[in-house]
Amino acid sequence: QVQLVESGGGLVQPGGSLRLSCAASGSIASISSMNWYRQAPGKQRELVAAITSGGSTNYADSVKGRFTISRDNPKNTVYLQMNSLKPEDTAVYYCNARVDTGWGTRNYWGQGTQVTVSS
């Protein structure tokens, strides 16, 4: 089995910063993409940022220039540095990883971490 554990969420004022972390553990042979999604109340879950094992990144237009995704491959950990936060960034943030366990490849999800941007 594979577990993804997120940390780093919380309450921050508009214009502030937070750094999310997500560590994968368990039966991991390799991880291709690692991604961050978010879901605000009443809205669909959306992709925020993605990073491949080679370091190629992709961002939602709404966060470009403010968020940075990175990963530490030996630690099977992905990060999301969020700067210049806005109230509309308030959501539950989920980590997602495409993991090859050696017996097959599938997507895994973390439990989510709440990010609230409010004064």
Coordinates of N, CA and C in Angstrom, one line a residue:
Q1 N 0.8 -1.2 0.0 CA 0.0 0.0 0.0 C 0.9 1.2 0.0
V2 N 0.3 2.3 -0.4 CA 1.0 3.6 -0.5 C 0.1 4.7 0.3
Q3 N 0.8 5.5 1.0 CA 0.2 6.5 1.8 C 0.8 7.9 1.4
L4 N -0.1 8.9 1.3 CA 0.4 10.3 1.0 C -0.1 11.1 2.2
V5 N 0.8 11.8 2.9 CA 0.5 12.6 4.1 C 0.9 14.0 3.8
E6 N -0.1 14.9 3.8 CA 0.1 16.3 3.6 C 0.3 17.0 4.9
S7 N 0.9 18.2 4.9 CA 1.1 19.1 6.0 C 1.3 20.5 5.5
G8 N 1.1 21.4 6.5 CA 1.5 22.8 6.1 C 0.3 23.8 5.9
G9 N -0.9 23.2 5.9 CA -2.0 24.1 5.8 C -2.3 25.0 7.0
G10 N -3.2 25.9 6.9 CA -3.6 26.8 8.0 C -4.3 28.0 7.6
L11 N -4.3 29.0 8.5 CA -5.0 30.3 8.3 C -3.9 31.3 8.0
V12 N -4.1 32.1 7.0 CA -3.1 33.1 6.6 C -3.8 34.3 6.1
Q13 N -3.2 35.5 6.3 CA -3.9 36.7 5.8 C -3.6 36.9 4.3
P14 N -4.5 37.7 3.6 CA -4.2 37.9 2.2 C -2.8 38.6 2.0
G15 N -2.1 38.1 1.0 CA -0.8 38.5 0.7 C 0.3 37.7 1.4
G16 N -0.1 36.8 2.3 CA 0.8 36.0 3.0 C 1.2 34.7 2.2
S17 N 2.0 33.9 2.9 CA 2.6 32.7 2.3 C 2.4 31.5 3.1
L18 N 2.3 30.3 2.5 CA 2.3 29.0 3.1 C 3.1 28.1 2.3
R19 N 3.6 27.0 2.9 CA 4.3 26.0 2.2 C 3.7 24.6 2.6
L20 N 3.1 24.0 1.6 CA 2.5 22.6 1.8 C 3.6 21.6 1.4
S21 N 3.5 20.5 2.2 CA 4.4 19.3 1.9 C 3.5 18.1 1.8
C22 N 4.0 17.1 1.0 CA 3.3 15.8 0.9 C 4.3 14.7 0.7
A23 N 4.3 13.8 1.7 CA 5.3 12.7 1.7 C 4.6 11.4 1.3
A24 N 5.2 10.7 0.4 CA 4.6 9.4 0.0 C 5.5 8.3 0.6
S25 N 4.8 7.3 1.1 CA 5.5 6.2 1.8 C 4.8 4.9 1.4
G26 N 5.5 3.8 1.6 CA 4.9 2.5 1.4 C 5.6 1.7 0.3
S27 N 4.9 0.9 -0.5 CA 5.4 0.1 -1.5 C 5.6 0.9 -2.8
I28 N 6.7 1.6 -2.9 CA 6.9 2.5 -4.0 C 8.2 2.1 -4.8
A29 N 7.9 1.8 -6.1 CA 9.1 1.5 -7.0 C 9.5 2.8 -7.6
S30 N 8.5 3.6 -8.1 CA 8.8 4.9 -8.7 C 7.6 5.7 -8.7
I31 N 7.8 7.0 -8.8 CA 6.6 8.0 -8.9 C 6.9 8.8 -10.1
S32 N 5.9 8.8 -11.0 CA 6.0 9.7 -12.2 C 5.6 11.1 -11.8
S33 N 4.3 11.4 -12.0 CA 3.8 12.7 -11.7 C 3.4 12.9 -10.2
M34 N 3.7 14.1 -9.7 CA 3.1 14.4 -8.4 C 2.4 15.8 -8.5
N35 N 1.2 15.9 -8.0 CA 0.4 17.0 -8.3 C -0.3 17.5 -7.0
W36 N -0.7 18.8 -7.1 CA -1.6 19.4 -6.1 C -2.9 19.8 -6.7
Y37 N -4.0 19.4 -6.1 CA -5.3 19.8 -6.5 C -5.9 20.6 -5.3
R38 N -7.0 21.3 -5.6 CA -7.7 22.0 -4.5 C -9.2 21.9 -4.8
Q39 N -10.0 22.0 -3.7 CA -11.4 22.0 -3.9 C -12.0 23.0 -2.9
A40 N -12.6 24.0 -3.4 CA -13.3 25.0 -2.6 C -14.8 24.6 -2.4
P41 N -15.4 25.1 -1.3 CA -16.8 24.7 -1.1 C -17.7 25.0 -2.3
G42 N -18.5 24.0 -2.7 CA -19.4 24.2 -3.8 C -18.8 24.1 -5.2
K43 N -17.5 23.9 -5.2 CA -16.8 23.8 -6.5 C -16.2 22.5 -6.8
Q44 N -15.9 22.2 -8.0 CA -15.2 21.0 -8.4 C -13.7 21.0 -8.0
R45 N -13.2 19.9 -7.8 CA -11.7 19.8 -7.6 C -11.0 20.2 -8.8
E46 N -9.9 21.0 -8.7 CA -9.2 21.5 -9.8 C -7.7 21.3 -9.6
L47 N -7.0 21.1 -10.7 CA -5.5 20.9 -10.7 C -4.9 22.3 -10.5
V48 N -4.0 22.3 -9.5 CA -3.3 23.6 -9.2 C -1.9 23.6 -9.8
A49 N -1.2 22.5 -9.6 CA 0.2 22.4 -10.1 C 0.6 21.0 -10.2
A50 N 1.5 20.7 -11.2 CA 1.9 19.3 -11.4 C 3.4 19.4 -11.7
I51 N 4.1 18.3 -11.4 CA 5.5 18.2 -11.6 C 5.9 16.7 -12.0
T52 N 6.7 16.5 -13.0 CA 7.1 15.2 -13.4 C 8.3 14.8 -12.6
S53 N 8.7 13.5 -12.8 CA 9.9 13.1 -12.1 C 11.2 13.8 -12.6
G54 N 11.1 14.3 -13.8 CA 12.2 15.0 -14.4 C 12.2 16.5 -14.1
G55 N 11.2 17.0 -13.4 CA 11.1 18.3 -13.0 C 10.3 19.3 -13.8
S56 N 9.7 18.8 -14.9 CA 8.8 19.7 -15.7 C 7.6 20.0 -14.9
T57 N 7.2 21.3 -15.0 CA 6.0 21.8 -14.2 C 4.9 22.3 -15.0
N58 N 3.8 22.4 -14.4 CA 2.6 22.9 -15.1 C 1.7 23.6 -14.0
Y59 N 1.1 24.7 -14.3 CA 0.4 25.5 -13.3 C -1.0 25.9 -13.9
A60 N -2.0 26.0 -13.0 CA -3.2 26.6 -13.3 C -3.0 28.1 -13.6
D61 N -3.7 28.7 -14.5 CA -3.5 30.1 -14.8 C -3.7 31.0 -13.6
S62 N -4.6 30.6 -12.7 CA -4.9 31.4 -11.5 C -3.8 31.5 -10.5
V63 N -2.8 30.6 -10.6 CA -1.7 30.6 -9.6 C -0.4 30.9 -10.2
K64 N -0.3 31.0 -11.5 CA 1.0 31.2 -12.2 C 1.7 32.5 -11.6
G65 N 2.9 32.4 -11.3 CA 3.7 33.5 -10.8 C 3.6 33.7 -9.3
R66 N 2.7 32.9 -8.6 CA 2.5 33.0 -7.2 C 2.8 31.7 -6.5
F67 N 2.5 30.6 -7.1 CA 2.8 29.3 -6.5 C 4.0 28.6 -7.2
T68 N 4.7 27.8 -6.5 CA 5.8 27.1 -7.1 C 5.8 25.6 -6.5
I69 N 5.8 24.7 -7.5 CA 5.8 23.3 -7.1 C 7.2 22.7 -7.2
S70 N 7.6 21.9 -6.3 CA 8.9 21.3 -6.4 C 8.9 19.9 -5.7
R71 N 9.9 19.1 -6.0 CA 9.9 17.7 -5.4 C 11.3 17.3 -5.0
D72 N 11.3 16.4 -4.0 CA 12.6 15.8 -3.6 C 12.4 14.3 -3.9
N73 N 13.0 13.9 -5.0 CA 12.7 12.5 -5.4 C 13.2 11.4 -4.4
P74 N 14.4 11.6 -3.9 CA 14.8 10.5 -2.9 C 13.9 10.4 -1.7
K75 N 13.3 11.5 -1.4 CA 12.4 11.5 -0.2 C 10.9 11.3 -0.6
N76 N 10.6 11.1 -1.9 CA 9.3 10.9 -2.4 C 8.3 12.0 -1.8
T77 N 8.8 13.2 -1.9 CA 8.1 14.4 -1.3 C 7.9 15.5 -2.3
V78 N 6.7 16.0 -2.3 CA 6.4 17.2 -3.2 C 6.0 18.4 -2.3
Y79 N 6.3 19.5 -2.7 CA 6.1 20.8 -2.0 C 5.3 21.7 -2.9
L80 N 4.5 22.6 -2.2 CA 3.9 23.7 -2.9 C 4.1 25.0 -2.1
Q81 N 4.9 25.8 -2.6 CA 5.2 27.1 -2.0 C 4.1 28.1 -2.6
M82 N 3.3 28.7 -1.7 CA 2.2 29.6 -2.1 C 2.5 31.0 -1.5
N83 N 2.7 31.9 -2.4 CA 3.0 33.3 -2.1 C 1.8 34.2 -2.6
S84 N 1.8 35.4 -2.0 CA 0.7 36.4 -2.4 C -0.6 35.7 -2.4
L85 N -0.9 35.1 -1.3 CA -2.2 34.4 -1.3 C -3.4 35.3 -1.3
K86 N -4.5 34.8 -1.9 CA -5.7 35.6 -2.0 C -6.9 34.8 -1.4
P87 N -7.9 35.5 -1.0 CA -9.1 34.8 -0.4 C -9.6 33.7 -1.3
E88 N -9.5 33.9 -2.6 CA -10.0 32.9 -3.5 C -9.1 31.6 -3.6
D89 N -8.0 31.7 -2.9 CA -7.2 30.4 -2.8 C -7.6 29.5 -1.7
T90 N -8.6 30.0 -0.9 CA -9.1 29.2 0.2 C -9.8 27.9 -0.3
A91 N -9.3 26.8 0.2 CA -9.8 25.5 -0.3 C -9.1 24.4 0.5
V92 N -9.6 23.2 0.3 CA -8.8 22.0 0.8 C -7.9 21.6 -0.3
Y93 N -6.6 21.5 0.0 CA -5.6 21.1 -0.9 C -5.2 19.6 -0.8
Y94 N -5.2 18.9 -1.9 CA -5.0 17.5 -2.0 C -3.7 17.2 -2.8
C95 N -2.9 16.3 -2.2 CA -1.8 15.8 -2.9 C -2.2 14.6 -3.7
N96 N -1.6 14.4 -4.9 CA -1.9 13.3 -5.8 C -0.6 12.8 -6.4
A97 N -0.4 11.5 -6.5 CA 0.8 11.0 -7.1 C 0.5 9.7 -7.9
R98 N 1.1 9.6 -9.0 CA 1.0 8.4 -9.8 C 2.2 7.5 -9.5
V99 N 1.9 6.4 -8.9 CA 2.9 5.5 -8.2 C 2.9 4.2 -8.9
D100 N 4.1 3.7 -9.2 CA 4.4 2.3 -9.6 C 4.8 1.6 -8.4
T101 N 4.0 0.6 -8.0 CA 4.4 -0.2 -6.8 C 5.2 -1.4 -7.1
G102 N 5.5 -1.6 -8.4 CA 6.2 -2.8 -8.8 C 5.2 -3.9 -9.2
W103 N 3.9 -3.8 -8.8 CA 2.9 -4.7 -9.2 C 1.8 -4.0 -10.1
G104 N 2.0 -2.7 -10.3 CA 1.1 -1.9 -11.1 C 1.2 -0.5 -10.8
T105 N 0.5 0.4 -11.6 CA 0.6 1.8 -11.5 C -0.8 2.3 -11.3
R106 N -1.0 3.2 -10.3 CA -2.2 3.9 -10.1 C -2.0 5.2 -9.4
N107 N -3.1 6.0 -9.3 CA -3.1 7.3 -8.7 C -3.4 7.1 -7.2
Y108 N -2.8 7.8 -6.3 CA -3.1 7.8 -4.9 C -3.3 9.3 -4.5
W109 N -4.1 9.4 -3.4 CA -4.5 10.7 -2.9 C -4.2 10.9 -1.4
G110 N -3.8 12.1 -1.0 CA -3.7 12.4 0.4 C -5.1 12.7 1.0
Q111 N -5.1 13.0 2.3 CA -6.3 13.2 3.0 C -6.8 14.6 2.9
G112 N -5.9 15.5 2.4 CA -6.3 16.9 2.2 C -5.8 17.8 3.4
T113 N -5.5 19.0 3.1 CA -5.1 20.0 4.2 C -5.8 21.3 3.9
Q114 N -6.4 21.9 4.9 CA -7.2 23.1 4.7 C -6.3 24.3 4.6
V115 N -6.5 25.2 3.6 CA -5.9 26.5 3.5 C -7.0 27.5 3.5
T116 N -6.9 28.4 4.5 CA -7.8 29.5 4.6 C -7.1 30.9 4.5
V117 N -7.5 31.7 3.6 CA -6.9 33.0 3.4 C -8.0 34.0 3.8
S118 N -7.7 34.7 4.9 CA -8.7 35.6 5.4 C -8.1 36.6 6.3
S119 N -8.6 37.8 6.4 CA -8.1 38.8 7.3 C -9.0 38.8 8.6

